[in-house]
Amino acid sequence: MQIDKGIPIGENSKVGRPSKYPWHEMDDGDSVFIEGETTAGRAVVSARRFGKISGKCFVARTVEGGVRIWRTE
């Protein structure tokens, strides 16, 4: 194996994996319905985690057939 010196580190073209939820696209007052989920499900955990990182707030409520998540700030 050859060791190379003086080669600059390139830009990181991919940071993490893309989210399957639209948290970054939501404005204050927007909501999304996740069918078959509960308030303890993955979507709610994902929204809370995204909110903690981004400084945005999300609220989840169980509704008939699933859960609805609102962006509140």
Coordinates of C-alpha atoms in Angstrom, one line a residue:
M1 CA 0.0 0.0 0.0
Q2 CA 1.4 3.4 -1.0
I3 CA 1.3 6.4 1.4
D4 CA 0.5 9.7 -0.4
K5 CA 1.4 13.1 1.1
G6 CA 0.1 16.5 0.4
I7 CA -3.3 15.6 -1.0
P8 CA -6.0 18.0 0.4
I9 CA -9.2 16.6 2.0
G10 CA -12.1 17.1 -0.4
E11 CA -15.6 18.4 0.5
N12 CA -17.9 15.9 2.2
S13 CA -20.6 15.3 -0.4
K14 CA -22.9 13.3 1.8
V15 CA -23.7 14.1 5.4
G16 CA -25.7 11.4 7.0
R17 CA -28.6 9.7 5.4
P18 CA -31.7 11.5 4.0
S19 CA -34.7 11.7 6.3
K20 CA -37.9 9.9 5.2
Y21 CA -39.8 12.6 7.1
P22 CA -40.3 16.2 6.0
W23 CA -39.3 18.0 9.2
H24 CA -36.9 20.4 7.5
E25 CA -39.6 21.4 5.0
M26 CA -42.3 22.2 7.6
D27 CA -43.2 25.7 8.6
D28 CA -44.8 26.8 11.8
G29 CA -48.4 25.4 12.0
D30 CA -47.8 22.7 9.4
S31 CA -48.7 19.1 10.3
V32 CA -48.2 15.6 8.9
F33 CA -50.2 12.5 9.5
I34 CA -48.4 9.2 10.0
E35 CA -50.7 6.2 9.5
G36 CA -50.4 3.4 12.0
E37 CA -48.0 5.2 14.3
T38 CA -48.3 6.0 18.0
T39 CA -46.8 8.8 20.1
A40 CA -44.0 6.4 21.1
G41 CA -43.2 5.5 17.4
R42 CA -40.3 6.3 15.2
A43 CA -41.8 9.3 13.5
V44 CA -42.3 11.1 16.8
V45 CA -38.8 10.2 18.1
S46 CA -37.4 11.5 14.8
A47 CA -39.3 14.8 15.0
R48 CA -38.2 15.4 18.6
R49 CA -34.6 14.6 17.7
F50 CA -34.7 16.9 14.6
G51 CA -36.3 19.6 16.8
K52 CA -33.5 19.3 19.4
I53 CA -30.8 19.7 16.7
S54 CA -32.5 22.5 14.8
G55 CA -34.1 24.4 17.6
K56 CA -37.6 23.8 16.3
C57 CA -40.6 22.5 18.3
F58 CA -42.9 19.6 17.4
V59 CA -46.0 18.3 19.1
A60 CA -47.6 14.9 18.5
R61 CA -51.1 13.7 19.2
T62 CA -52.7 10.3 18.7
V63 CA -55.6 10.6 16.2
E64 CA -57.8 8.0 14.7
G65 CA -55.6 5.7 12.6
G66 CA -52.3 7.0 13.6
V67 CA -50.5 10.1 14.9
R68 CA -50.4 13.7 13.7
I69 CA -47.2 15.8 14.3
W70 CA -47.3 19.6 14.2
R71 CA -44.4 22.0 14.0
T72 CA -45.2 24.7 16.6
E73 CA -42.2 27.0 16.3

